[in-house]
Structures are given as C-alpha cells and as structure tokens.
Short mmCIF file of C-alpha atoms in Angstrom, two decimals:
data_model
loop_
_atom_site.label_atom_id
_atom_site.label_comp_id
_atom_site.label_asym_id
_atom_site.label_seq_id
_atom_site.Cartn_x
_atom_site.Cartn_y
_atom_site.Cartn_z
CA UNK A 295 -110.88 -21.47 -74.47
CA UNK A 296 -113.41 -23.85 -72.69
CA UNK A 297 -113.70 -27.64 -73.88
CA UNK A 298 -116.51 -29.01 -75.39
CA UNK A 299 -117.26 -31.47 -72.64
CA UNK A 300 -119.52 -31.02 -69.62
CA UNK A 301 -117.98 -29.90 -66.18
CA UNK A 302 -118.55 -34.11 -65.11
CA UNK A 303 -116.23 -35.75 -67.94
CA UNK A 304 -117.78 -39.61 -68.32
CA UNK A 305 -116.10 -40.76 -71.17
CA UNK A 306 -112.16 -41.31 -72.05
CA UNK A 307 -111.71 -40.20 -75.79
CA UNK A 308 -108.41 -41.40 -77.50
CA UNK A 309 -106.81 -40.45 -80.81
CA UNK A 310 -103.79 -41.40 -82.18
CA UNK A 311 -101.64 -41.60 -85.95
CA UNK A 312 -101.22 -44.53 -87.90
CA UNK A 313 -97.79 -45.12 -86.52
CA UNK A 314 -96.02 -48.08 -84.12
CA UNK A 315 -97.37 -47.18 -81.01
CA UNK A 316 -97.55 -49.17 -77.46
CA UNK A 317 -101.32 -47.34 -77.07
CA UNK A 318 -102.15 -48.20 -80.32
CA UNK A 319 -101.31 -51.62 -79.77
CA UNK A 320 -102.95 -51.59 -76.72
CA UNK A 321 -106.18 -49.89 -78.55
CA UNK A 322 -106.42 -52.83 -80.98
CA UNK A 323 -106.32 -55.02 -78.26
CA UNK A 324 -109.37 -53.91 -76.17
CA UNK A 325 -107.23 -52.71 -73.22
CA UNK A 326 -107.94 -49.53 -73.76
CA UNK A 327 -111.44 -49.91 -73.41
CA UNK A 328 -111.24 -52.64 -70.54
CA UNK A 329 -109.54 -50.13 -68.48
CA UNK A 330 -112.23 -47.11 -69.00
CA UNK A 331 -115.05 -49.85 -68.49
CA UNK A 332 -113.47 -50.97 -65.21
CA UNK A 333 -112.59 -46.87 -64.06
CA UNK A 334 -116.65 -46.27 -65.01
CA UNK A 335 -116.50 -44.02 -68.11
CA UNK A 336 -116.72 -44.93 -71.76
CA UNK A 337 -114.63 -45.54 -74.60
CA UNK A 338 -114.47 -43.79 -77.71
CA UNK A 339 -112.08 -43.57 -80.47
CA UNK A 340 -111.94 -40.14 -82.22
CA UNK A 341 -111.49 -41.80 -86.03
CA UNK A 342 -114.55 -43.52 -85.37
CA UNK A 343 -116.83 -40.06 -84.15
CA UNK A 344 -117.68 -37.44 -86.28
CA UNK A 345 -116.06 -34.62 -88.12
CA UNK A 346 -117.10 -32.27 -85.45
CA UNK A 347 -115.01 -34.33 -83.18
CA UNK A 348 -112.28 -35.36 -85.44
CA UNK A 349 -111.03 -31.58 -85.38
CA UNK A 350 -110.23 -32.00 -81.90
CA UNK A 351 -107.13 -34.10 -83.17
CA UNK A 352 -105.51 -31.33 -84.17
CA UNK A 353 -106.67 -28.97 -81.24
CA UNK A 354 -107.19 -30.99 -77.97
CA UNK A 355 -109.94 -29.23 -77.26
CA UNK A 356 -111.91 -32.01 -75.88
CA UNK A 357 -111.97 -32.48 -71.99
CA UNK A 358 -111.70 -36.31 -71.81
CA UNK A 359 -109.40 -36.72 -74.48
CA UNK A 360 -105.97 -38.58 -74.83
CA UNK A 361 -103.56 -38.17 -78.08
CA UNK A 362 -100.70 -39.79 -79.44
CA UNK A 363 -99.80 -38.55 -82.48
CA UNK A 364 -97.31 -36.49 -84.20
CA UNK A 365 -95.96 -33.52 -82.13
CA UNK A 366 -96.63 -30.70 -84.66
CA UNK A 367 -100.15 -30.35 -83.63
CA UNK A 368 -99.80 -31.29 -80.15
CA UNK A 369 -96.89 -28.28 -80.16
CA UNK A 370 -99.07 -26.35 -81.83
CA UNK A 371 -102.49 -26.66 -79.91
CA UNK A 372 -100.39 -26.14 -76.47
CA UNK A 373 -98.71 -22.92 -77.76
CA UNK A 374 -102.16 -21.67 -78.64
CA UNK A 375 -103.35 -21.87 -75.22
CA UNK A 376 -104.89 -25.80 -75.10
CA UNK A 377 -104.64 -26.63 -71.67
CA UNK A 378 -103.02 -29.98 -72.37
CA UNK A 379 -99.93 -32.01 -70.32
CA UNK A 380 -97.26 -33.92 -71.60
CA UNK A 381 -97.17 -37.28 -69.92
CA UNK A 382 -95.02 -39.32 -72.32
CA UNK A 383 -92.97 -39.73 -74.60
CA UNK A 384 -92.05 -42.57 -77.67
CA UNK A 385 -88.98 -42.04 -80.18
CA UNK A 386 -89.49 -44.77 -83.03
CA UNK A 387 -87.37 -44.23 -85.82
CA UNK A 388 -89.91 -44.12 -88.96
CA UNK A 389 -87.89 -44.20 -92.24
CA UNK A 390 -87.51 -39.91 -93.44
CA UNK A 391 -85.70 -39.45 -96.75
CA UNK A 392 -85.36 -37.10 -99.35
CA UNK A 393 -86.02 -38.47 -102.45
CA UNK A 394 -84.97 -37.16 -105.98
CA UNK A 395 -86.13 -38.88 -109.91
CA UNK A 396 -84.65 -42.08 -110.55
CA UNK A 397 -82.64 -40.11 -113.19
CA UNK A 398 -81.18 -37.30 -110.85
CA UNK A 399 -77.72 -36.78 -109.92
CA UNK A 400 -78.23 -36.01 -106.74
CA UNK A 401 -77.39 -38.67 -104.15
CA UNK A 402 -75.46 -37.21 -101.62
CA UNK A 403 -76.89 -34.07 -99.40
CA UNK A 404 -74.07 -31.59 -100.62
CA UNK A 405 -75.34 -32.25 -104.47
CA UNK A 406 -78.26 -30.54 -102.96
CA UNK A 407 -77.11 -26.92 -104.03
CA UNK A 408 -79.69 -24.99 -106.64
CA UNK A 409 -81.75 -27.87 -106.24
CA UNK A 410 -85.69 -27.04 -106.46
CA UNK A 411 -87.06 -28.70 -103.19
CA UNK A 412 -90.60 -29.54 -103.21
CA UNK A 413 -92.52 -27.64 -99.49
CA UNK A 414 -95.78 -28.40 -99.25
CA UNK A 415 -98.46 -24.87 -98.69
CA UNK A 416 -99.82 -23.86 -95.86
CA UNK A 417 -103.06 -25.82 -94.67
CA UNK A 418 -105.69 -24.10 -92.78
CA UNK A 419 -104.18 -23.49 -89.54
CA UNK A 420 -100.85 -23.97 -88.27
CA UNK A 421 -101.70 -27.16 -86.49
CA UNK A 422 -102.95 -28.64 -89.34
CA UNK A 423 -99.68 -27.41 -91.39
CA UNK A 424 -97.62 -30.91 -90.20
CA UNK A 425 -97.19 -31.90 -94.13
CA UNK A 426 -95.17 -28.32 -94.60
CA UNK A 427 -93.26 -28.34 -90.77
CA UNK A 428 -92.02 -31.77 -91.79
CA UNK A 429 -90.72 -31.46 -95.04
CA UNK A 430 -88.93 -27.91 -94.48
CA UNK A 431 -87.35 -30.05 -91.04
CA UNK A 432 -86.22 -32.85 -92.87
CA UNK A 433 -84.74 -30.42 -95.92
CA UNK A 434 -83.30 -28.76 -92.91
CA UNK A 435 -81.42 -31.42 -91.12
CA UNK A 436 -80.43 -32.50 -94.98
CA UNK A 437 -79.44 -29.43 -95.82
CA UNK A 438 -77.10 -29.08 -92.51
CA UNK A 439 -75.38 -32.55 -93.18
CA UNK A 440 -74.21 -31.29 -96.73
CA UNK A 441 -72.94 -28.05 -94.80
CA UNK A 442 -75.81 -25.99 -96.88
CA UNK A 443 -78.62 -24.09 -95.88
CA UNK A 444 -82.15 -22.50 -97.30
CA UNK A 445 -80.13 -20.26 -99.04
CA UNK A 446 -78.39 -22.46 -101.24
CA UNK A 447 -81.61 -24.11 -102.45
CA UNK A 448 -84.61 -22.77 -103.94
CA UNK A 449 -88.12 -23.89 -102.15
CA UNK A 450 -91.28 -24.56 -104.18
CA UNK A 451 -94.42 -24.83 -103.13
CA UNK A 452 -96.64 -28.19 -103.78
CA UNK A 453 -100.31 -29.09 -102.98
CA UNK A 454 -101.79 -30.46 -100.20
CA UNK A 455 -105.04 -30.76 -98.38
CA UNK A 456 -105.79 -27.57 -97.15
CA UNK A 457 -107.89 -29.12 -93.65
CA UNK A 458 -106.70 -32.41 -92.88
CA UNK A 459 -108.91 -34.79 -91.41
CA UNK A 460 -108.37 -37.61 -88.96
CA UNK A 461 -107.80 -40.84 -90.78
CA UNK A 462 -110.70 -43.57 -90.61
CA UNK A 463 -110.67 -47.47 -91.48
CA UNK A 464 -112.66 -46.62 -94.69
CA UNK A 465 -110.45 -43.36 -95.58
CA UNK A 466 -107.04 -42.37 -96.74
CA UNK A 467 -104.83 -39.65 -95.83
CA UNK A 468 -101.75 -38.40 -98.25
CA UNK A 469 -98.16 -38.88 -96.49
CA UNK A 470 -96.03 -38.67 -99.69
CA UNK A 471 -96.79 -34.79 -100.77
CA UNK A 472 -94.58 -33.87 -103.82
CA UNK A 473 -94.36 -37.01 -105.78
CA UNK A 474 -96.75 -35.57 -108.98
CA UNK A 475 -94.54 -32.38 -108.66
CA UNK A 476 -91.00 -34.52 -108.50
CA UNK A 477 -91.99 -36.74 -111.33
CA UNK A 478 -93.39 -33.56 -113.79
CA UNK A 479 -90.29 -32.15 -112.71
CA UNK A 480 -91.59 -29.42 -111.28
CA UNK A 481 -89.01 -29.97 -108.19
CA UNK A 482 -86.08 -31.67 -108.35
CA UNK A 483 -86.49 -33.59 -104.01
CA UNK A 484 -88.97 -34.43 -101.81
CA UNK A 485 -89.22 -35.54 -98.26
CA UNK A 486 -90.80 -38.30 -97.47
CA UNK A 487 -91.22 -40.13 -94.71
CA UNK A 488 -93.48 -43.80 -93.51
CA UNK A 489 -94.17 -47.12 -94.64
CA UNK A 490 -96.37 -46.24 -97.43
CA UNK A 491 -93.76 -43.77 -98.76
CA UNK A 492 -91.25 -46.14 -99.14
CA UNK A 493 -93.73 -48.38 -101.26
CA UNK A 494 -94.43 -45.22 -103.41
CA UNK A 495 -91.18 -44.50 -104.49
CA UNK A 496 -90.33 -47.82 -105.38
CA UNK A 497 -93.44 -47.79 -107.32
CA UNK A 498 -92.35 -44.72 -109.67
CA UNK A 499 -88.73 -45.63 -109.43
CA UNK A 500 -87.71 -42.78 -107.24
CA UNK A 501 -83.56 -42.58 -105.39
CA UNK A 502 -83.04 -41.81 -102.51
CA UNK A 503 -80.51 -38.79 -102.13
CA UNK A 504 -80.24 -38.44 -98.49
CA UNK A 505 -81.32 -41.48 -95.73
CA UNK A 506 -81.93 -39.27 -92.69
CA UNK A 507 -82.42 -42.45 -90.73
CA UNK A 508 -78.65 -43.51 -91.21
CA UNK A 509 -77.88 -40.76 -89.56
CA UNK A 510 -75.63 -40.93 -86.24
CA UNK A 511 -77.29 -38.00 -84.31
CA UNK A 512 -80.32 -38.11 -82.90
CA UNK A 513 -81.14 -34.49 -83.64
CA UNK A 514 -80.40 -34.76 -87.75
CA UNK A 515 -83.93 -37.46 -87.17
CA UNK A 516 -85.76 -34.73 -84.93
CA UNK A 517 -89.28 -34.33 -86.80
CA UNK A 518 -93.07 -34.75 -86.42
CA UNK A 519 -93.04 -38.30 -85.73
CA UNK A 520 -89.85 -37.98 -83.32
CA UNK A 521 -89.69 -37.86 -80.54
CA UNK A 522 -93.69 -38.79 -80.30
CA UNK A 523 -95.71 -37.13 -77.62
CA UNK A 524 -98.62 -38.54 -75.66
CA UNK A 525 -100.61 -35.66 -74.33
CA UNK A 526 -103.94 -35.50 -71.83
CA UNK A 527 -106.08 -32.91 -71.66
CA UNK A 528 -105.68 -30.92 -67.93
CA UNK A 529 -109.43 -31.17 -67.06
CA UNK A 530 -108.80 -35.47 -67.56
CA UNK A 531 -105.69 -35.34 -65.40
CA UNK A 532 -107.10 -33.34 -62.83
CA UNK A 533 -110.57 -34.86 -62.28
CA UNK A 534 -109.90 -39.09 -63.35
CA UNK A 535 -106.07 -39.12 -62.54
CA UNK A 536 -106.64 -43.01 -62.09
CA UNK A 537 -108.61 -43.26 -65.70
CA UNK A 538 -104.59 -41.90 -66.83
CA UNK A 539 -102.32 -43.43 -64.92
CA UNK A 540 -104.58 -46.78 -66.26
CA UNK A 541 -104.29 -45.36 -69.96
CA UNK A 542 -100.59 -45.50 -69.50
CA UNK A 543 -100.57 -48.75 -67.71
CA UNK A 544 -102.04 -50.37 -70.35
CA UNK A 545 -99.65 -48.79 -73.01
CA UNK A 546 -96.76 -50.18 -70.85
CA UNK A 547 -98.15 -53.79 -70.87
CA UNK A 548 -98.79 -53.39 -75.05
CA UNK A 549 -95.18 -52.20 -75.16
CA UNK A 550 -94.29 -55.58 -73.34
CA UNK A 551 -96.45 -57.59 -75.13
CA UNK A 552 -94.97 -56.08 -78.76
CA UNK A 553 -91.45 -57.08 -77.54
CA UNK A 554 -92.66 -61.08 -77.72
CA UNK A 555 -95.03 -60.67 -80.63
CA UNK A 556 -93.83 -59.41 -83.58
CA UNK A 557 -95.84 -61.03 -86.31
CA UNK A 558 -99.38 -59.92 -84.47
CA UNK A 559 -97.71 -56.30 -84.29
CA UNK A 560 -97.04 -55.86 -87.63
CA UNK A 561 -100.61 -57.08 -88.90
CA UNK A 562 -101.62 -54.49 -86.45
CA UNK A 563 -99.26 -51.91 -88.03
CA UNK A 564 -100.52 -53.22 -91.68
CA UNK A 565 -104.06 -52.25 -91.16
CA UNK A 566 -102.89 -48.93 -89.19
CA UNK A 567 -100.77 -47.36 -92.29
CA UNK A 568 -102.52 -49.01 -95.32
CA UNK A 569 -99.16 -50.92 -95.78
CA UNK A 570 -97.70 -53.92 -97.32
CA UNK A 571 -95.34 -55.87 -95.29
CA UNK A 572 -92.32 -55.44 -96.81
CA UNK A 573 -93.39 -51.54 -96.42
CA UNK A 574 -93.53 -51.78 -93.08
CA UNK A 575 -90.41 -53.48 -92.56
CA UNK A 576 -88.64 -50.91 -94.59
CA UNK A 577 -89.68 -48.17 -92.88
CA UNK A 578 -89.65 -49.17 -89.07
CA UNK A 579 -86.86 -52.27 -89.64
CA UNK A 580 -86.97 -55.42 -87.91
CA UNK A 581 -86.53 -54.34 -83.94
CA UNK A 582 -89.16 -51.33 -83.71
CA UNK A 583 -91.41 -53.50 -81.79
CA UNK A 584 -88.40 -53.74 -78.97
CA UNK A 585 -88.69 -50.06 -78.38
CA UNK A 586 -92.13 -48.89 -77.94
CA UNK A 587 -91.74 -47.81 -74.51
CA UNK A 588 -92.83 -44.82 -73.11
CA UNK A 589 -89.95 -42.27 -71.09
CA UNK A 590 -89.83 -38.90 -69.95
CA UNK A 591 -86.16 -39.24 -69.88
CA UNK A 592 -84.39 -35.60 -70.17
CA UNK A 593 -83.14 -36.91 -73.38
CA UNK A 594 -86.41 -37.07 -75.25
CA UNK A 595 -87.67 -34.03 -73.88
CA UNK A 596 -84.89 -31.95 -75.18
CA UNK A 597 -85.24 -33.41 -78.03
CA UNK A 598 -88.75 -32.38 -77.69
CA UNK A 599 -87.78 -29.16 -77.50
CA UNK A 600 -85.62 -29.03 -80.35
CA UNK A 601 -88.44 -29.42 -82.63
CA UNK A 602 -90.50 -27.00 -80.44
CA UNK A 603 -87.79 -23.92 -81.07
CA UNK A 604 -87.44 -25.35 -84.84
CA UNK A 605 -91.64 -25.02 -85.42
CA UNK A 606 -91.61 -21.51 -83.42
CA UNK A 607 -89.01 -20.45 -85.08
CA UNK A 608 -90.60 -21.31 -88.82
CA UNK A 609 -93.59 -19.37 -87.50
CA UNK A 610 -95.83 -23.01 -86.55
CA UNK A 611 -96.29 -21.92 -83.36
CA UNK A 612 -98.39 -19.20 -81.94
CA UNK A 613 -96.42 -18.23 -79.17
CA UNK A 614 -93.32 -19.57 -77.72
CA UNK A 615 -93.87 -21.48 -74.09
CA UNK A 616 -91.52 -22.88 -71.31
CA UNK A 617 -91.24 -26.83 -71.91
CA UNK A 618 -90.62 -28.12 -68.67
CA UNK A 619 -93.60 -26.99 -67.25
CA UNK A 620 -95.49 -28.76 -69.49
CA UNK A 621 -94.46 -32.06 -68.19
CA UNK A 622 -96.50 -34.04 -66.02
CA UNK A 623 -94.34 -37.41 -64.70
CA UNK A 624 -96.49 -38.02 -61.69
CA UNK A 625 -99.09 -40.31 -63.71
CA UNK A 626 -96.23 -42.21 -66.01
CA UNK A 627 -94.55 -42.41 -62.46
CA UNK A 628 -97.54 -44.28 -60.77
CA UNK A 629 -98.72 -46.17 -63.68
CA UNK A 630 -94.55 -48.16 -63.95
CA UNK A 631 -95.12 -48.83 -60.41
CA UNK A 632 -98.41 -50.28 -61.06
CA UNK A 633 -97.70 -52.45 -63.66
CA UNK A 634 -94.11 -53.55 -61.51
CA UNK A 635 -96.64 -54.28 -58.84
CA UNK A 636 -98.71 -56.39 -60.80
CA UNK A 637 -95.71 -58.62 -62.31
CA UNK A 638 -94.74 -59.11 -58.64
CA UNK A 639 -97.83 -60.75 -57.83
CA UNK A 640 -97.88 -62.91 -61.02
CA UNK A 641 -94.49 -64.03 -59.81
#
C-alpha cells in the first residue's frame, strides 16, 4: 500500500499512548521538536492533526511517522503489510488486574471456574480491536495461573467503541471496558488495566481477584502495553536515518532525565492519562521512572513475540510474519553511541 506522504518526506510525525514513556517525556519537553528543527523537517504530533491523520495511529501508514504505543496495532498494521521497523523496545509494568464486584467470591484465579468474564466486541478492524486482544490476554494468563482455561469459563461480550480514535488534550478515551456490565451483573470479571482503572474501581468498590502484576514471570504480564514497541515507518528510516537515530537520542536523554526527576515526570504522566496522583502511583509504583529505557535485548523481543503468536493465534493478525526480520538495531545502535559521546565531552 503506498503512504500518504510525498516521495521527499519534510516533516517527522510522532504518535504515541498515554503511557510512561522516555519519548513521551522527551515530547513534553520540546526535544522532540528541537531535534527535527535542527535535522530541517517539521514537527507534528498526530493527537494534535486531524482525524484523517489520526487513523494512521492505528495503521502506520504515514511516511514520516514515528509510534510508540501499544503493540496490538503496531502487530497488527505490520502483519497487514505496513512497511514499518521495529527499532525499540520499553517494558513498564502498568498495573493489569481482573477485577470482580466488591461482593464476589472470587479472589483467587482458580475461583475463576463458570465465571462469566466480560470480552469486549470486535471494533472496526483488527488493529483497532486492542480493548478485546487485551482483555481475552489478561483472562488468559489468569486463567493459566489457576490451571484453567477458556473452557472452564464462559466469555461475554461487552461494548466498546467500534473505531477508536487517537486521544487529544480536550478528549477522552475508555480504558476500563466492562465496568457497567460487572456492576449490572451482567459478568461476573473484568480486566482492567492503567492508572485511571485503578481509580475506577475504587470508585464503585470493585476487588481485585487476580493482580497480574504480582506475578513472578514475565510472560503471565505479556499484553498490549508490554513489552512496548517503538516503530518507524521504512520510507523515514531509509531516506532521514539521522532524523531517527536523533528521535531515539533524545528518548535516551528523557529516559535519563526521568531517573533524577520524578515529581516533573509524574505531572507529565498526570496530564498524559487523565489521572490523579495517587492513580498513577498505583498503577506504575514508585520506581517506573528508573526504567524507561529503551533495549532490543533478545529478552524483550521474545517477549515480543509471545504476544505476536498469542494475537495471530486469536485471529488479530492478518497474516503471521518472521519477527526478527523486523528488527532494525542499527539506529538504537548509533543513537547510545551518540548520546555516550556527548556525556564524554560534558565530562
């Protein structure tokens, strides 16, 4: 499919969740846009164009464009034939849970068994289905520490927005599909996962019946949001390698800068998820800001591709595709020795 670009691509488009993030940081910042200023293209922010833009969130079809976000759609887009790279990746722990009535019995994952477990419907494309690939991973990994499975459970579906949009600074977006179901008791768990989902249940007195975060492997926490990909669009790489290896730079120095600022980081965070503090704390914990680094350590991509055989296998993905290839480390490569370089000659 060609992008909707021209052949010359002049500016550096970046999207991203509302989610801890090193870019995001840097984003907030002005680094972001420092760096494309001083590589001579401009800076734009995809929540901030239009909705004929915003789609390309979910589809990378946009030549100069740069995403961090969760790895459902970026999966999904590069299975469909988006000629995208993966040149990073984050794991932050964000709080997942599956969350039953205050009054339930369930609080353990075995109690599980003939439970009604709330799956949100299928949105309008499979990239764009992240609400439903979440939830049925999370009930999955749940499911698996109580030694059950689908079978022992009985899946309803619940509403959601059937075309998901980007999320501006005057919008909202839902992250806690289920709760209107769970308390008509319509379904007897949820998944949940965020800072704003911990303030919701607390808000209608909703238990958690299964912390997937307290979980010792890092595979039972495998989701959307984990590991967290940062992927650049081939006809960006190949043309303004410097205007990424830059982009990443500048992540790496936010990720730095987060590890001695904590208080500035979470008012960042606050604004990003539409959060209260103590939200934010729950569902990230006091150290996230440590661990914003971005790797391409073998570790995190097989983790990667966990969730990748998980969504193909759950029919999110359009086709299946080799991993590795997909991997780009030259520019993540370059872009640590740049900002090593740099620190020497502060020194």
């Amino acid at each position: 499919m060609t992008s909707i670009a021209d052949s010359a691509i002049d500016t550096l488009w970046y999207t991203r969740c509302p989610v801890p993030t090193a870019s995001g940081l840097a984003n907030s910042l002005g680094w972001l846009d420092r760096t494309a200023t001083e590589s001579g293209v401009r800076f734009g922010v995809l929540q901030d164009a239009g909705p004929e833009l915003a789609v390309r969130h979910f589809d990378h079809h946009l030549s100069g464009l740069i995403r961090e976000g969760g790895n459902v759609p970026a999966l999904a887009a590069r299975a469909s034939g988006s000629p995208t790279r993966l040149i990073g990746l984050t794991w932050i722990d964000e709080a997942q849970a599956i969350l039953v009535r205050g009054d339930s019995d369930i609080r353990e994952a075995g109690l599980l068994a003939g439970a009604r477990i709330g799956i949100p419907a299928w949105a309008a494309d499979q990239a764009r289905s992240f609400p439903r690939a979440m939830a049925l991973h999370g009930f999955a990994s749940a499911l698996r520490l109580g030694e059950l499975s689908f079978a022992d459970v009985t899946l309803v579906e619940v509403a959601t927005t059937a075309a998901p949009e980007v999320r501006t600074a005057s919008s909202t977006r839902n992250t806690t599909w289920g709760v209107e179901s769970l308390l008509r008791g319509d379904v007897d768990a949820i998944y949940v996962k965020g800072a704003r989902a911990q303030e919701v249940a607390r808000e209608h007195g909703l238990a958690v019946a299964v912390d997937l975060d307290s979980t010792a492997s890092l595979r039972d926490r495998v989701n959307n949001g984990t590991p967290r990909p940062i992927t650049v669009h081939a006809d960006l790489l190949e043309q303004r390698p410097d205007v990424v290896v830059g982009f990443l730079a500048e992540s790496l120095r936010a990720a730095d800068w987060a590890a001695a600022n904590i208080d500035e980081v979470r008012a960042v965070l606050q604004t990003e998820t539409q959060s209260g503090p103590e939200g934010v704390v729950a569902a990230y914990g006091e150290n996230f800001h440590t661990g914003l680094h971005l790797s391409l350590s073998d570790e995190r991509v097989d983790l990667l591709g966990v969730q990748k055989q998980f969504l193909y296998a759950h029919g999110f993905l359009a086709a299946d595709f080799d991993l590795q290839s997909w991997v780009a480390p030259e520019p993540l490569e370059q872009a640590r020795a740049l900002v090593a370089a740099q620190k020497d000659t502060l020194k």
